[in-house]
Amino acid sequence: QKEVEQDPGPLSVPEGAIVSLNCTYSNSAFQYFMWYRQYSRKGPELLMYTYSSGNKEDGRFTAQVDKSSKYISLFIRDSQPSDSATYLCAMSASSGYSTLTFGKGTMLLVSP
Amino acid sequence: EPEVTQTPSHQVTQMGQEVILRCVPISNHLYFYWYRQILGQKVEFLVSFYNNEISEKSEIFDDQFSVERPDGSNFTLKIRSTKLEDSAMYFCASESPGSYGYTFGSGTRLTVV
């Protein structure tokens, strides 16, 4: 079983839709969870960082963690064409100076 | 906003040649990393570096790879004898103590022919 699983998509939605992106993981040592956005041929850009089960909101983005189910989600409200990118989940066993394990990324396409 | 800068953005090299990928991390960051992403694959950890030494390396990071921080600003990844399968995007990242998450550079696309 792969450590971090993420549906690669593509996920196509109309502008204004609510988007749900998800990852599952198998390693219970993972305690810190991140979502990165990656535009084509660019480096990953950190969007959200969470470390406890529950929800964390930042503007149009909400990150949700369920450690009991080993399942994390990123919700994007009022999606915009500029949100079109690949979204990577990443996780680590410790905070600060730690190795990240990434999902494969989900490609999101938001059409005007 | 501070950035991690990587050069070159694209490098084409012949199989068996040595390449050096360069990175300038954010100035007050202390932890440095290299990751790579083969086209269509996951971003994979290569190596972490702190206090002028390697802290952790993956099984990908074999004897053909080395890292160096030759001065106070640059952080380099050297591949001694490139193979076709080394073709990938290579990302440098840096992190400051107490921060949440890394800052990645835009990457160097390495093509081995």
XYZ file of N, CA and C in Angstrom:
675
model
N 0.842 -1.191 0.000
C 0.000 0.000 0.000
C 0.878 1.243 0.000
N 0.559 2.189 -0.912
C 1.343 3.399 -1.000
C 1.099 4.241 0.236
N 2.140 5.017 0.639
C 2.032 5.787 1.873
C 0.981 6.872 1.780
N 0.954 7.595 0.673
C 0.014 8.691 0.489
C -0.666 8.521 -0.866
N -1.974 8.462 -0.833
C -2.740 8.273 -2.073
C -3.569 9.515 -2.346
N -3.561 9.906 -3.610
C -4.281 11.106 -4.033
C -4.745 10.882 -5.454
N -6.025 11.121 -5.699
C -6.581 10.947 -7.034
C -5.971 12.000 -7.960
N -5.345 11.584 -9.066
C -4.660 12.564 -9.921
C -5.573 13.450 -10.749
N -6.870 13.071 -10.839
C -7.788 13.874 -11.641
C -7.538 13.650 -13.124
N -7.817 14.621 -13.999
C -8.159 16.005 -13.646
C -9.584 16.159 -13.125
N -9.753 17.175 -12.305
C -11.043 17.545 -11.764
C -11.445 18.860 -12.427
N -12.533 18.832 -13.179
C -12.994 20.018 -13.909
C -14.264 20.550 -13.278
N -14.268 21.831 -12.937
C -15.428 22.455 -12.299
C -15.673 23.817 -12.940
N -16.902 24.311 -12.856
C -17.168 25.676 -13.343
C -16.775 26.699 -12.274
N -16.480 27.875 -12.721
C -16.156 28.969 -11.807
C -17.263 29.127 -10.766
N -16.842 29.333 -9.511
C -17.805 29.509 -8.435
C -18.139 28.239 -7.686
N -17.735 27.096 -8.205
C -18.037 25.816 -7.563
C -17.209 25.635 -6.295
N -17.704 24.766 -5.426
C -16.921 24.332 -4.263
C -16.149 23.086 -4.674
N -14.857 23.110 -4.410
C -13.977 22.015 -4.804
C -13.551 21.246 -3.561
N -13.540 19.938 -3.670
C -13.065 19.090 -2.587
C -11.929 18.221 -3.103
N -10.774 18.325 -2.463
C -9.591 17.540 -2.827
C -9.218 16.700 -1.614
N -8.793 15.469 -1.863
C -8.608 14.542 -0.744
C -7.329 13.726 -0.865
N -6.828 13.306 0.293
C -5.713 12.370 0.352
C -5.967 11.379 1.476
N -5.537 10.162 1.269
C -5.513 9.178 2.341
C -4.069 8.770 2.585
N -3.806 8.325 3.779
C -2.447 7.906 4.104
C -2.494 6.668 4.979
N -1.394 5.948 4.997
C -1.374 4.690 5.745
C -0.459 4.749 6.973
N 0.470 5.689 6.991
C 1.464 5.757 8.058
C 0.940 6.602 9.212
N 0.643 5.959 10.336
C 0.085 6.691 11.473
C 1.108 7.612 12.136
N 2.357 7.524 11.727
C 3.380 8.438 12.256
C 3.203 9.864 11.722
N 2.507 10.008 10.614
C 2.290 11.349 10.057
C 1.387 12.150 10.985
N 1.865 13.307 11.382
C 1.142 14.151 12.318
C 0.934 15.570 11.788
N 1.662 15.934 10.734
C 1.623 17.298 10.217
C 1.271 17.224 8.748
N 0.340 18.075 8.332
C -0.272 17.927 7.023
C -0.277 19.268 6.299
N 0.091 19.224 5.045
C 0.208 20.428 4.252
C -0.486 20.253 2.918
N -0.939 21.348 2.383
C -1.412 21.401 1.006
C -0.561 22.419 0.255
N -0.062 21.977 -0.885
C 0.718 22.837 -1.761
C -0.020 22.977 -3.087
N 0.139 24.131 -3.691
C -0.382 24.374 -5.036
C 0.820 24.462 -5.974
N 0.696 23.810 -7.117
C 1.803 23.810 -8.085
C 1.272 24.163 -9.463
N 1.727 25.286 -9.986
C 1.416 25.642 -11.359
C 2.403 24.921 -12.266
N 2.034 24.812 -13.531
C 2.824 24.031 -14.474
C 4.279 24.499 -14.507
N 5.185 23.564 -14.335
C 6.626 23.800 -14.397
C 7.113 24.829 -13.373
N 6.406 24.899 -12.245
C 6.817 25.765 -11.136
C 6.978 24.923 -9.877
N 7.560 25.507 -8.850
C 7.718 24.802 -7.593
C 6.441 24.806 -6.776
N 6.280 23.843 -5.879
C 5.119 23.832 -4.989
C 5.100 25.063 -4.088
N 3.890 25.594 -3.886
C 3.680 26.780 -3.063
C 2.784 26.388 -1.893
N 3.234 26.627 -0.674
C 2.478 26.217 0.504
C 1.174 27.010 0.624
N 0.068 26.264 0.753
C -1.246 26.887 0.946
C -1.712 26.784 2.387
N -1.644 25.576 2.936
C -2.208 25.323 4.262
C -1.304 24.375 5.029
N -1.247 24.576 6.337
C -0.460 23.706 7.224
C -1.323 23.409 8.435
N -1.539 22.133 8.724
C -2.353 21.763 9.889
C -1.678 20.628 10.637
N -1.987 20.521 11.912
C -1.393 19.435 12.691
C -2.366 18.800 13.665
N -3.588 19.211 13.656
C -4.552 18.564 14.542
C -5.786 18.189 13.749
N -6.479 17.214 14.222
C -7.741 16.840 13.585
C -8.725 18.002 13.696
N -9.527 18.147 12.657
C -10.480 19.252 12.637
C -10.266 20.111 11.417
N -10.834 21.294 11.445
C -10.800 22.203 10.305
C -9.918 23.413 10.572
N -9.282 23.894 9.514
C -8.545 25.160 9.557
C -8.915 25.957 8.320
N -9.302 27.194 8.530
C -9.792 28.013 7.424
C -8.832 29.168 7.151
N -8.642 29.468 5.862
C -7.840 30.615 5.454
C -8.449 31.162 4.169
N -9.255 32.196 4.317
C -9.913 32.773 3.149
C -10.866 31.775 2.508
N -10.664 31.527 1.234
C -11.542 30.579 0.512
C -11.137 29.118 0.729
N -10.072 28.890 1.449
C -9.536 27.539 1.626
C -9.821 27.022 3.035
N -10.236 25.749 3.103
C -10.411 25.070 4.381
C -9.708 23.723 4.304
N -8.825 23.478 5.260
C -8.149 22.189 5.354
C -8.795 21.406 6.477
N -9.035 20.142 6.210
C -9.678 19.264 7.182
C -8.825 18.031 7.384
N -8.646 17.630 8.628
C -7.844 16.457 8.959
C -8.675 15.523 9.829
N -8.676 14.268 9.473
C -9.303 13.224 10.286
C -8.261 12.142 10.514
N -7.558 12.242 11.623
C -6.464 11.297 11.870
C -6.987 9.888 12.136
N -8.173 9.772 12.681
C -8.689 8.434 12.968
C -8.951 7.665 11.679
N -9.321 8.375 10.635
C -9.575 7.745 9.331
C -8.383 7.857 8.404
N -7.353 8.578 8.827
C -6.176 8.830 7.993
C -6.600 9.457 6.663
N -7.279 10.563 6.777
C -7.918 11.193 5.616
C -7.820 12.704 5.791
N -7.327 13.388 4.752
C -7.280 14.846 4.798
C -7.936 15.409 3.560
N -8.474 16.605 3.713
C -9.187 17.250 2.611
C -8.814 18.716 2.527
N -8.941 19.251 1.335
C -8.838 20.691 1.096
C -10.085 21.107 0.341
N -10.802 22.088 0.889
C -11.980 22.631 0.228
C -11.660 24.030 -0.290
N -12.079 24.298 -1.495
C -11.919 25.627 -2.079
C -13.312 26.146 -2.394
N -13.667 27.257 -1.758
C -14.980 27.879 -2.023
C -14.848 28.894 -3.140
N -15.967 29.119 -3.843
C -16.000 30.133 -4.892
C -14.754 30.022 -5.787
N -14.571 28.860 -6.364
C -13.360 28.603 -7.147
C -13.252 29.562 -8.331
N -12.025 29.929 -8.643
C -11.709 30.881 -9.704
C -10.833 30.209 -10.760
N -10.854 30.697 -11.989
C -9.958 30.142 -13.007
C -8.495 30.170 -12.572
N -8.121 31.168 -11.773
C -6.736 31.248 -11.299
C -6.390 30.143 -10.295
N -7.393 29.423 -9.808
C -7.143 28.268 -8.936
C -6.732 27.036 -9.736
N -6.814 27.115 -11.049
C -6.429 25.978 -11.894
C -4.952 25.685 -11.705
N -4.658 24.521 -11.188
C -3.288 24.128 -10.829
C -3.346 22.683 -10.362
N -2.196 22.154 -10.014
C -2.136 20.834 -9.364
C -1.984 21.046 -7.866
N -2.792 20.350 -7.093
C -2.785 20.475 -5.640
C -2.169 19.220 -5.047
N -1.113 19.424 -4.277
C -0.354 18.337 -3.680
C -0.608 18.296 -2.187
N -0.946 17.132 -1.673
C -0.917 16.985 -0.231
C 0.467 16.493 0.169
N 0.883 16.871 1.352
C 2.179 16.450 1.860
C 2.052 16.262 3.359
N 2.840 15.379 3.908
C 2.759 15.126 5.332
C 4.105 14.724 5.899
N 4.234 14.922 7.211
C 5.485 14.581 7.874
C 5.199 14.081 9.279
N 6.197 13.431 9.834
C 6.040 12.866 11.181
C 6.367 13.871 12.272
N 7.083 14.909 11.913
C 7.459 15.895 12.927
C 7.368 17.285 12.332
N 7.338 18.259 13.235
C 7.284 19.644 12.776
C 8.690 20.184 12.675
N 8.945 20.984 11.670
C 10.239 21.615 11.557
C 11.336 20.644 11.188
N 12.066 20.959 10.174
C 13.204 20.186 9.702
C 12.858 18.704 9.568
N 11.928 18.437 8.710
C 11.480 17.058 8.539
C 11.256 16.764 7.064
N 11.300 15.498 6.754
C 11.065 15.040 5.391
C 9.580 15.063 5.090
N 9.237 15.554 3.920
C 7.843 15.534 3.489
C 7.598 14.355 2.559
N 6.458 13.714 2.743
C 5.999 12.688 1.817
C 4.794 13.252 1.089
N 4.881 13.269 -0.227
C 3.860 13.898 -1.052
C 2.910 12.879 -1.646
N 1.670 13.323 -1.886
C 0.788 12.627 -2.798
C 1.157 12.977 -4.221
N 0.525 12.295 -5.159
C 0.867 12.502 -6.555
C 0.320 13.815 -7.108
N -0.660 14.391 -6.408
C -1.236 15.657 -6.854
C -2.518 15.447 -7.632
N -3.462 16.386 -7.456
C -4.710 16.392 -8.216
C -4.726 17.635 -9.087
N -4.896 17.441 -10.389
C -4.985 18.573 -11.306
C -6.404 19.126 -11.280
N -6.541 20.401 -11.000
C -7.826 21.086 -10.943
C -7.933 22.064 -12.105
N -9.038 21.999 -12.824
C -9.301 22.930 -13.912
C -10.602 23.651 -13.608
N -10.552 24.971 -13.474
C -11.733 25.774 -13.201
C -12.037 26.571 -14.453
N -13.185 26.302 -15.034
C -13.534 26.978 -16.289
C -14.395 28.206 -16.015
N -14.155 29.289 -16.792
C -14.927 30.534 -16.579
C -16.391 30.338 -16.957
N 8.144 39.412 -1.283
C 8.249 38.218 -0.435
C 9.531 37.463 -0.765
N 10.258 36.997 0.253
C 11.517 36.286 -0.008
C 11.277 35.037 -0.848
N 12.287 34.731 -1.683
C 12.165 33.604 -2.599
C 13.378 32.697 -2.497
N 13.181 31.449 -2.862
C 14.285 30.534 -3.108
C 14.556 30.588 -4.611
N 15.794 30.866 -4.964
C 16.154 31.056 -6.370
C 16.973 29.878 -6.865
N 16.570 29.322 -7.998
C 17.303 28.190 -8.568
C 17.785 28.537 -9.971
N 19.015 28.114 -10.250
C 19.572 28.284 -11.596
C 20.334 27.035 -12.010
N 20.364 26.692 -13.311
C 19.542 27.299 -14.354
C 18.107 26.806 -14.255
N 17.214 27.386 -15.049
C 15.840 26.899 -15.046
C 15.727 25.611 -15.858
N 16.584 25.466 -16.843
C 16.575 24.261 -17.668
C 18.010 23.927 -18.048
N 18.388 22.672 -17.887
C 19.721 22.224 -18.271
C 19.611 20.931 -19.056
N 20.261 20.920 -20.193
C 20.345 19.715 -21.016
C 21.786 19.229 -20.949
N 21.963 17.954 -20.669
C 23.307 17.407 -20.548
C 23.370 16.035 -21.184
N 24.562 15.649 -21.578
C 24.731 14.318 -22.154
C 24.935 13.306 -21.030
N 24.456 12.124 -21.262
C 24.617 11.027 -20.316
C 26.094 10.875 -19.951
N 26.356 10.709 -18.664
C 27.727 10.547 -18.215
C 28.404 11.841 -17.801
N 27.805 12.965 -18.143
C 28.388 14.258 -17.758
C 27.994 14.625 -16.337
N 28.802 15.491 -15.765
C 28.517 16.019 -14.429
C 27.674 17.281 -14.552
N 26.715 17.433 -13.648
C 25.949 18.674 -13.604
C 25.922 19.204 -12.188
N 25.849 20.505 -12.085
C 25.684 21.162 -10.789
C 24.450 22.050 -10.866
N 23.521 21.790 -9.975
C 22.313 22.605 -9.884
C 22.481 23.544 -8.693
N 22.120 24.795 -8.919
C 22.403 25.814 -7.908
C 21.139 26.383 -7.302
N 21.251 26.746 -6.046
C 20.110 27.264 -5.302
C 20.605 28.355 -4.359
N 19.816 29.398 -4.248
C 20.064 30.396 -3.210
C 18.855 30.382 -2.288
N 19.008 29.795 -1.100
C 17.872 29.734 -0.172
C 17.551 31.121 0.392
N 16.462 31.208 1.114
C 16.090 32.446 1.787
C 17.109 32.707 2.897
N 17.487 33.965 3.050
C 18.701 34.282 3.801
C 18.675 33.866 5.267
N 17.568 33.908 5.946
C 17.578 33.554 7.373
C 17.143 32.114 7.622
N 17.029 31.339 6.563
C 16.663 29.938 6.711
C 17.897 29.101 7.021
N 17.674 28.036 7.810
C 18.791 27.208 8.251
C 18.737 25.781 7.726
N 17.536 25.372 7.273
C 17.380 23.991 6.836
C 17.188 23.983 5.329
N 17.873 23.080 4.662
C 17.861 23.072 3.196
C 17.589 21.662 2.684
N 16.916 21.620 1.555
C 16.479 20.339 1.010
C 16.595 20.334 -0.506
N 16.747 19.140 -1.046
C 16.539 18.901 -2.467
C 15.482 17.820 -2.629
N 14.555 18.085 -3.522
C 13.532 17.132 -3.928
C 13.586 17.041 -5.448
N 13.029 15.970 -5.982
C 12.914 15.897 -7.432
C 11.533 15.378 -7.807
N 11.146 15.683 -9.033
C 9.856 15.243 -9.549
C 10.046 14.791 -10.992
N 10.015 13.486 -11.188
C 10.022 12.947 -12.541
C 8.658 13.242 -13.155
N 8.636 13.535 -14.443
C 7.403 13.927 -15.122
C 6.277 12.943 -14.834
N 5.169 13.460 -14.307
C 4.009 12.632 -14.029
C 4.082 11.854 -12.730
N 5.166 12.048 -11.986
C 5.347 11.294 -10.737
C 5.268 12.221 -9.523
N 5.375 11.620 -8.352
C 5.325 12.392 -7.110
C 6.596 13.215 -6.917
N 6.487 14.256 -6.139
C 7.664 14.951 -5.634
C 8.319 14.027 -4.603
N 9.632 13.781 -4.794
C 10.330 12.813 -3.944
C 11.488 13.488 -3.211
N 11.654 13.136 -1.980
C 12.740 13.657 -1.156
C 14.077 13.078 -1.618
N 15.086 13.938 -1.678
C 16.442 13.476 -1.962
C 17.319 13.587 -0.716
N 17.422 14.803 -0.164
C 18.394 15.030 0.895
C 18.010 16.253 1.709
N 18.367 16.214 2.990
C 18.216 17.389 3.848
C 19.587 17.767 4.410
N 19.751 19.046 4.714
C 21.086 19.571 5.029
C 20.944 20.658 6.078
N 21.745 20.514 7.129
C 21.696 21.501 8.206
C 23.062 21.597 8.829
N 23.481 22.772 9.147
C 24.754 22.984 9.846
C 25.910 22.356 9.080
N 25.857 22.532 7.768
C 26.925 22.075 6.867
C 27.103 20.570 6.779
N 26.052 19.850 7.106
C 26.154 18.418 6.879
C 24.801 17.831 6.522
N 24.853 16.682 5.855
C 23.641 15.984 5.492
C 23.006 15.392 6.746
N 21.698 15.632 6.898
C 20.970 15.044 8.026
C 20.291 13.744 7.629
N 19.726 13.749 6.458
C 19.003 12.572 6.008
C 19.078 12.520 4.483
N 19.114 11.311 3.948
C 19.079 11.160 2.499
C 18.238 9.954 2.158
N 17.634 10.003 0.964
C 16.804 8.898 0.525
C 17.671 7.888 -0.228
N 17.042 6.775 -0.575
C 17.778 5.748 -1.321
C 18.098 6.209 -2.735
N 17.394 7.244 -3.197
C 17.710 7.799 -4.518
C 19.073 8.481 -4.480
N 19.397 9.081 -3.367
C 20.603 9.893 -3.204
C 21.792 8.962 -3.005
N 22.275 8.388 -4.118
C 23.396 7.437 -4.013
C 24.719 8.178 -4.189
N 25.775 7.424 -4.411
C 27.114 8.015 -4.460
C 27.317 8.970 -5.641
N 26.399 8.951 -6.585
C 26.513 9.870 -7.713
C 26.083 11.289 -7.347
N 25.398 11.418 -6.217
C 24.880 12.717 -5.789
C 25.730 13.276 -4.649
N 25.845 14.576 -4.631
C 26.459 15.239 -3.484
C 25.855 16.632 -3.347
N 25.908 17.157 -2.143
C 25.431 18.515 -1.897
C 26.522 19.293 -1.178
N 26.440 20.602 -1.355
C 27.455 21.460 -0.768
C 26.849 22.830 -0.518
N 27.335 23.447 0.546
C 26.994 24.854 0.771
C 28.336 25.590 0.790
N 28.820 25.958 -0.390
C 30.193 26.448 -0.499
C 30.431 27.807 0.149
N 29.374 28.577 0.324
C 29.512 29.879 0.977
C 28.242 30.134 1.763
N 28.035 31.342 2.228
C 26.889 31.612 3.083
C 25.558 31.700 2.375
N 25.589 31.643 1.035
C 24.322 31.861 0.342
C 23.924 30.737 -0.604
N 24.885 30.044 -1.208
C 24.538 29.037 -2.214
C 24.424 27.643 -1.623
N 23.583 26.846 -2.271
C 23.400 25.438 -1.890
C 23.320 24.670 -3.199
N 24.242 23.727 -3.402
C 24.322 23.079 -4.712
C 24.065 21.584 -4.616
N 23.548 21.047 -5.702
C 23.382 19.611 -5.881
C 24.209 19.207 -7.086
N 25.126 18.276 -6.887
C 25.955 17.794 -7.984
C 25.585 16.356 -8.293
N 25.452 16.081 -9.574
C 25.295 14.708 -10.044
C 26.537 14.406 -10.861
N 27.296 13.411 -10.422
C 28.633 13.185 -10.987
C 28.593 12.633 -12.405
N 27.801 11.658 -12.645
C 27.742 11.004 -13.951
C 26.275 10.747 -14.255
N 25.676 11.656 -14.996
C 24.228 11.621 -15.168
C 23.769 10.412 -15.988
N 22.574 9.937 -15.611
C 21.932 8.843 -16.330
C 20.635 9.377 -16.938
N 20.111 8.653 -17.893
C 18.859 9.074 -18.513
C 17.750 9.227 -17.467
N 17.745 8.326 -16.499
C 16.692 8.344 -15.477
C 16.843 9.476 -14.457
N 17.905 10.253 -14.572
C 18.041 11.444 -13.724
C 17.237 12.621 -14.276
N 16.702 12.470 -15.473
C 15.883 13.542 -16.062
C 14.665 13.786 -15.179
N 14.506 15.020 -14.702
C 13.444 15.354 -13.761
C 13.499 16.845 -13.476
N 12.491 17.334 -12.760
C 12.556 18.666 -12.150
C 13.200 18.496 -10.783
N 14.172 19.319 -10.504
C 14.841 19.287 -9.210
C 14.483 20.566 -8.454
N 13.927 20.382 -7.267
C 13.488 21.520 -6.460
C 14.372 21.648 -5.222
N 14.821 22.853 -4.998
C 15.488 23.212 -3.761
C 14.434 23.817 -2.835
N 14.566 23.598 -1.548
C 13.650 24.190 -0.577
C 14.440 24.601 0.650
N 13.914 25.599 1.352
C 14.537 26.000 2.610
C 13.456 26.290 3.636
N 13.879 26.303 4.880
C 12.953 26.405 5.991
C 13.667 27.082 7.148
N 12.932 27.914 7.871
C 13.522 28.531 9.051
C 13.022 27.812 10.297
N 13.786 27.837 11.378
C 13.355 27.193 12.620
C 12.019 27.771 13.085
N 11.114 26.894 13.485
C 9.825 27.339 14.005
C 8.808 27.701 12.951
N 9.176 27.577 11.684
C 8.213 27.905 10.633
C 7.353 26.693 10.332
N 6.343 26.922 9.536
C 5.448 25.848 9.151
C 5.568 25.619 7.659
N 6.240 24.551 7.283
C 6.347 24.217 5.864
C 7.539 24.878 5.195
N 7.915 24.308 4.075
C 9.069 24.796 3.322
C 8.659 25.881 2.339
N 9.674 26.594 1.865
C 9.542 27.407 0.666
C 10.359 26.747 -0.431
N 9.682 26.431 -1.518
C 10.353 25.791 -2.650
C 10.765 26.824 -3.680
N 11.839 26.514 -4.398
C 12.195 27.282 -5.576
C 11.369 26.821 -6.770
N 11.575 27.489 -7.895
C 10.818 27.171 -9.109
C 11.343 25.946 -9.826
N 12.504 25.474 -9.429
C 12.997 24.226 -9.975
C 13.959 24.389 -11.130
N 14.761 23.357 -11.321
C 15.606 23.218 -12.517
C 15.146 21.973 -13.246
N 14.799 22.158 -14.520
C 14.419 20.995 -15.318
C 15.691 20.422 -15.941
N 16.047 19.218 -15.518
C 17.249 18.546 -16.032
C 16.827 17.520 -17.072
N 17.400 17.659 -18.248
C 17.154 16.697 -19.316
C 18.464 16.032 -19.669
N 18.527 14.719 -19.509
C 19.736 13.951 -19.845
C 19.473 13.240 -21.164
N 20.358 13.481 -22.143
C 20.160 12.895 -23.473
C 21.270 11.918 -23.812
